[in-house]
């Protein structure tokens, strides 16, 4: 059965003090979440530990924004599976378009990072999506299929989440129409071996569009950037109707 997963991706925002302040407000605003919904906060590495302590015993799960393919080694600036697992992390975003664009992530390194996450029992959230140029050129499907082909080589699809994030909708306020996101996510699902993989939509998800997004039959959740930074807006998203 497909699980619903709403994850906040804080990107490079919030100090430890700001993270704790967020949590106080967020917990107050949050309704009782249903059993089939995972709420996840993917926070910067520096706030993982304090968040892990604060979230102990709560139903909110912790996520990292990246993971290295090796368990240890001379990889300055990277973080490994054992380091994340030790402090209670459960999810790891892999292959976000910002990692692909600014930090040279390729389908091959994404594939290696996915394998590392699974090896350590973490659930990877694999991000795929097209640029505006690719969409305008009618290359959306071909691009996403090519990403999936490279990223998913020898990946166990039993412990995997995919996020469809059209790059042109990230941080722009320009949301992909819910029906269109539903269509692309259906196409992504048609390429998977396991039909029960949860597939999220990401890209300018806000309190005022989450209900329509979550009403789509193919969409199992959301990966939320900007709107996950404010307690009241992220709580409204998690409390979707
Ligand atoms: O990981 C989250 C996405 O990049 C979406 O970001 P956004 O909600 O600010 O558009």
PDB file of N, CA, C and O and ligand atoms in Angstrom, residues 7-11 93 96-98 127 163 165-166 169-173 201-206 223-228, ligand 1:
ATOM      1  N   UNK A   7       7.007  15.953   3.362  1.00  0.00           N
ATOM      2  CA  UNK A   7       8.341  16.257   3.878  1.00  0.00           C
ATOM      3  C   UNK A   7       8.663  17.727   3.653  1.00  0.00           C
ATOM      4  O   UNK A   7       8.409  18.274   2.581  1.00  0.00           O
ATOM      5  N   UNK A   8       9.237  18.342   4.667  1.00  0.00           N
ATOM      6  CA  UNK A   8       9.750  19.704   4.529  1.00  0.00           C
ATOM      7  C   UNK A   8      11.235  19.612   4.221  1.00  0.00           C
ATOM      8  O   UNK A   8      11.946  18.814   4.827  1.00  0.00           O
ATOM      9  N   UNK A   9      11.673  20.399   3.258  1.00  0.00           N
ATOM     10  CA  UNK A   9      13.108  20.479   2.950  1.00  0.00           C
ATOM     11  C   UNK A   9      13.548  21.896   3.282  1.00  0.00           C
ATOM     12  O   UNK A   9      13.219  22.835   2.554  1.00  0.00           O
ATOM     13  N   UNK A  10      14.248  22.021   4.383  1.00  0.00           N
ATOM     14  CA  UNK A  10      14.642  23.366   4.835  1.00  0.00           C
ATOM     15  C   UNK A  10      15.812  23.950   4.038  1.00  0.00           C
ATOM     16  O   UNK A  10      16.177  25.099   4.230  1.00  0.00           O
ATOM     17  N   UNK A  11      16.437  23.132   3.208  1.00  0.00           N
ATOM     18  CA  UNK A  11      17.594  23.597   2.425  1.00  0.00           C
ATOM     19  C   UNK A  11      18.602  24.237   3.386  1.00  0.00           C
ATOM     20  O   UNK A  11      18.783  23.730   4.492  1.00  0.00           O
ATOM     21  N   UNK A  93      17.113  12.892   1.415  1.00  0.00           N
ATOM     22  CA  UNK A  93      16.858  13.378   0.054  1.00  0.00           C
ATOM     23  C   UNK A  93      18.088  13.056  -0.792  1.00  0.00           C
ATOM     24  O   UNK A  93      19.223  13.259  -0.350  1.00  0.00           O
ATOM     25  N   UNK A  96      18.479  15.952  -5.355  1.00  0.00           N
ATOM     26  CA  UNK A  96      17.695  17.178  -5.511  1.00  0.00           C
ATOM     27  C   UNK A  96      18.281  17.992  -6.670  1.00  0.00           C
ATOM     28  O   UNK A  96      19.497  18.001  -6.876  1.00  0.00           O
ATOM     29  N   UNK A  97      17.426  18.700  -7.386  1.00  0.00           N
ATOM     30  CA  UNK A  97      17.920  19.435  -8.573  1.00  0.00           C
ATOM     31  C   UNK A  97      18.985  20.461  -8.205  1.00  0.00           C
ATOM     32  O   UNK A  97      19.865  20.765  -9.021  1.00  0.00           O
ATOM     33  N   UNK A  98      18.929  20.989  -6.964  1.00  0.00           N
ATOM     34  CA  UNK A  98      19.974  21.948  -6.562  1.00  0.00           C
ATOM     35  C   UNK A  98      21.310  21.241  -6.393  1.00  0.00           C
ATOM     36  O   UNK A  98      22.367  21.820  -6.665  1.00  0.00           O
ATOM     37  N   UNK A 127      14.795  12.705  -6.075  1.00  0.00           N
ATOM     38  CA  UNK A 127      14.150  13.812  -6.792  1.00  0.00           C
ATOM     39  C   UNK A 127      14.457  13.744  -8.290  1.00  0.00           C
ATOM     40  O   UNK A 127      15.617  13.584  -8.681  1.00  0.00           O
ATOM     41  N   UNK A 163      10.263  11.927  -5.580  1.00  0.00           N
ATOM     42  CA  UNK A 163       9.615  13.240  -5.610  1.00  0.00           C
ATOM     43  C   UNK A 163       9.721  13.784  -7.030  1.00  0.00           C
ATOM     44  O   UNK A 163      10.831  13.931  -7.555  1.00  0.00           O
ATOM     45  N   UNK A 165       9.743  16.840  -9.056  1.00  0.00           N
ATOM     46  CA  UNK A 165       9.910  18.275  -8.835  1.00  0.00           C
ATOM     47  C   UNK A 165      10.269  18.959 -10.152  1.00  0.00           C
ATOM     48  O   UNK A 165      11.452  18.965 -10.539  1.00  0.00           O
ATOM     49  N   UNK A 166       9.273  19.515 -10.856  1.00  0.00           N
ATOM     50  CA  UNK A 166       9.608  20.286 -12.056  1.00  0.00           C
ATOM     51  C   UNK A 166      10.465  21.480 -11.630  1.00  0.00           C
ATOM     52  O   UNK A 166      10.035  22.268 -10.776  1.00  0.00           O
ATOM     53  N   UNK A 169       9.230  25.005 -11.291  1.00  0.00           N
ATOM     54  CA  UNK A 169       8.223  25.312 -10.252  1.00  0.00           C
ATOM     55  C   UNK A 169       8.860  25.453  -8.873  1.00  0.00           C
ATOM     56  O   UNK A 169       8.174  25.778  -7.910  1.00  0.00           O
ATOM     57  N   UNK A 170      10.165  25.223  -8.779  1.00  0.00           N
ATOM     58  CA  UNK A 170      10.817  25.256  -7.461  1.00  0.00           C
ATOM     59  C   UNK A 170      11.139  26.691  -7.064  1.00  0.00           C
ATOM     60  O   UNK A 170      11.883  27.382  -7.768  1.00  0.00           O
ATOM     61  N   UNK A 171      10.558  27.126  -5.965  1.00  0.00           N
ATOM     62  CA  UNK A 171      10.870  28.443  -5.408  1.00  0.00           C
ATOM     63  C   UNK A 171      10.407  29.600  -6.271  1.00  0.00           C
ATOM     64  O   UNK A 171      10.811  30.740  -6.062  1.00  0.00           O
ATOM     65  N   UNK A 172       9.568  29.335  -7.261  1.00  0.00           N
ATOM     66  CA  UNK A 172       9.165  30.383  -8.199  1.00  0.00           C
ATOM     67  C   UNK A 172       7.749  30.879  -7.935  1.00  0.00           C
ATOM     68  O   UNK A 172       7.344  31.905  -8.470  1.00  0.00           O
ATOM     69  N   UNK A 173       6.982  30.123  -7.170  1.00  0.00           N
ATOM     70  CA  UNK A 173       5.570  30.454  -6.976  1.00  0.00           C
ATOM     71  C   UNK A 173       4.736  29.938  -8.142  1.00  0.00           C
ATOM     72  O   UNK A 173       3.511  30.006  -8.132  1.00  0.00           O
ATOM     73  N   UNK A 201       4.827  15.207  -4.988  1.00  0.00           N
ATOM     74  CA  UNK A 201       5.018  16.363  -5.870  1.00  0.00           C
ATOM     75  C   UNK A 201       5.768  17.433  -5.078  1.00  0.00           C
ATOM     76  O   UNK A 201       5.490  17.631  -3.877  1.00  0.00           O
ATOM     77  N   UNK A 202       6.696  18.125  -5.731  1.00  0.00           N
ATOM     78  CA  UNK A 202       7.380  19.253  -5.097  1.00  0.00           C
ATOM     79  C   UNK A 202       7.533  20.403  -6.073  1.00  0.00           C
ATOM     80  O   UNK A 202       7.781  20.189  -7.269  1.00  0.00           O
ATOM     81  N   UNK A 203       7.388  21.629  -5.558  1.00  0.00           N
ATOM     82  CA  UNK A 203       7.534  22.818  -6.399  1.00  0.00           C
ATOM     83  C   UNK A 203       6.439  23.809  -6.067  1.00  0.00           C
ATOM     84  O   UNK A 203       5.304  23.666  -6.524  1.00  0.00           O
ATOM     85  N   UNK A 204       6.788  24.797  -5.211  1.00  0.00           N
ATOM     86  CA  UNK A 204       5.841  25.843  -4.794  1.00  0.00           C
ATOM     87  C   UNK A 204       4.556  25.283  -4.176  1.00  0.00           C
ATOM     88  O   UNK A 204       3.465  25.791  -4.414  1.00  0.00           O
ATOM     89  N   UNK A 205       4.713  24.225  -3.380  1.00  0.00           N
ATOM     90  CA  UNK A 205       3.563  23.725  -2.609  1.00  0.00           C
ATOM     91  C   UNK A 205       3.301  24.708  -1.471  1.00  0.00           C
ATOM     92  O   UNK A 205       4.232  25.146  -0.798  1.00  0.00           O
ATOM     93  N   UNK A 206       2.048  25.081  -1.303  1.00  0.00           N
ATOM     94  CA  UNK A 206       1.668  26.101  -0.317  1.00  0.00           C
ATOM     95  C   UNK A 206       0.381  25.663   0.384  1.00  0.00           C
ATOM     96  O   UNK A 206      -0.316  24.770  -0.104  1.00  0.00           O
ATOM     97  N   UNK A 223       6.902  17.359  -1.302  1.00  0.00           N
ATOM     98  CA  UNK A 223       8.216  17.766  -0.809  1.00  0.00           C
ATOM     99  C   UNK A 223       8.200  19.293  -0.849  1.00  0.00           C
ATOM    100  O   UNK A 223       8.101  19.897  -1.917  1.00  0.00           O
ATOM    101  N   UNK A 224       8.260  19.890   0.318  1.00  0.00           N
ATOM    102  CA  UNK A 224       7.948  21.313   0.457  1.00  0.00           C
ATOM    103  C   UNK A 224       9.195  22.099   0.866  1.00  0.00           C
ATOM    104  O   UNK A 224       9.813  21.782   1.888  1.00  0.00           O
ATOM    105  N   UNK A 225       9.546  23.114   0.090  1.00  0.00           N
ATOM    106  CA  UNK A 225      10.704  23.944   0.427  1.00  0.00           C
ATOM    107  C   UNK A 225      10.282  25.137   1.264  1.00  0.00           C
ATOM    108  O   UNK A 225      10.062  25.036   2.475  1.00  0.00           O
ATOM    109  N   UNK A 226      10.131  26.287   0.610  1.00  0.00           N
ATOM    110  CA  UNK A 226       9.875  27.553   1.299  1.00  0.00           C
ATOM    111  C   UNK A 226       8.749  27.504   2.328  1.00  0.00           C
ATOM    112  O   UNK A 226       8.892  28.036   3.439  1.00  0.00           O
ATOM    113  N   UNK A 227       7.657  26.866   1.983  1.00  0.00           N
ATOM    114  CA  UNK A 227       6.490  26.868   2.888  1.00  0.00           C
ATOM    115  C   UNK A 227       6.676  25.938   4.085  1.00  0.00           C
ATOM    116  O   UNK A 227       5.816  25.904   4.965  1.00  0.00           O
ATOM    117  N   UNK A 228       7.801  25.205   4.125  1.00  0.00           N
ATOM    118  CA  UNK A 228       8.040  24.367   5.315  1.00  0.00           C
ATOM    119  C   UNK A 228       8.836  25.127   6.379  1.00  0.00           C
ATOM    120  O   UNK A 228       9.090  24.597   7.458  1.00  0.00           O
TER     121      UNK A 228
HETATM  122  O1  LIG B   1      12.685  20.278  -1.996  1.00  0.00           O
HETATM  123  C1  LIG B   1      11.816  21.125  -2.173  1.00  0.00           C
HETATM  124  C2  LIG B   1      11.640  21.767  -3.451  1.00  0.00           C
HETATM  125  O2  LIG B   1      12.834  22.192  -3.991  1.00  0.00           O
HETATM  126  C3  LIG B   1      10.508  22.742  -3.527  1.00  0.00           C
HETATM  127  O3  LIG B   1      10.862  24.005  -3.034  1.00  0.00           O
HETATM  128  P1  LIG B   1       9.709  25.136  -2.939  1.00  0.00           P
HETATM  129  O4  LIG B   1       8.569  24.520  -2.194  1.00  0.00           O
HETATM  130  O5  LIG B   1      10.354  26.273  -2.210  1.00  0.00           O
HETATM  131  O6  LIG B   1       9.314  25.463  -4.348  1.00  0.00           O
END
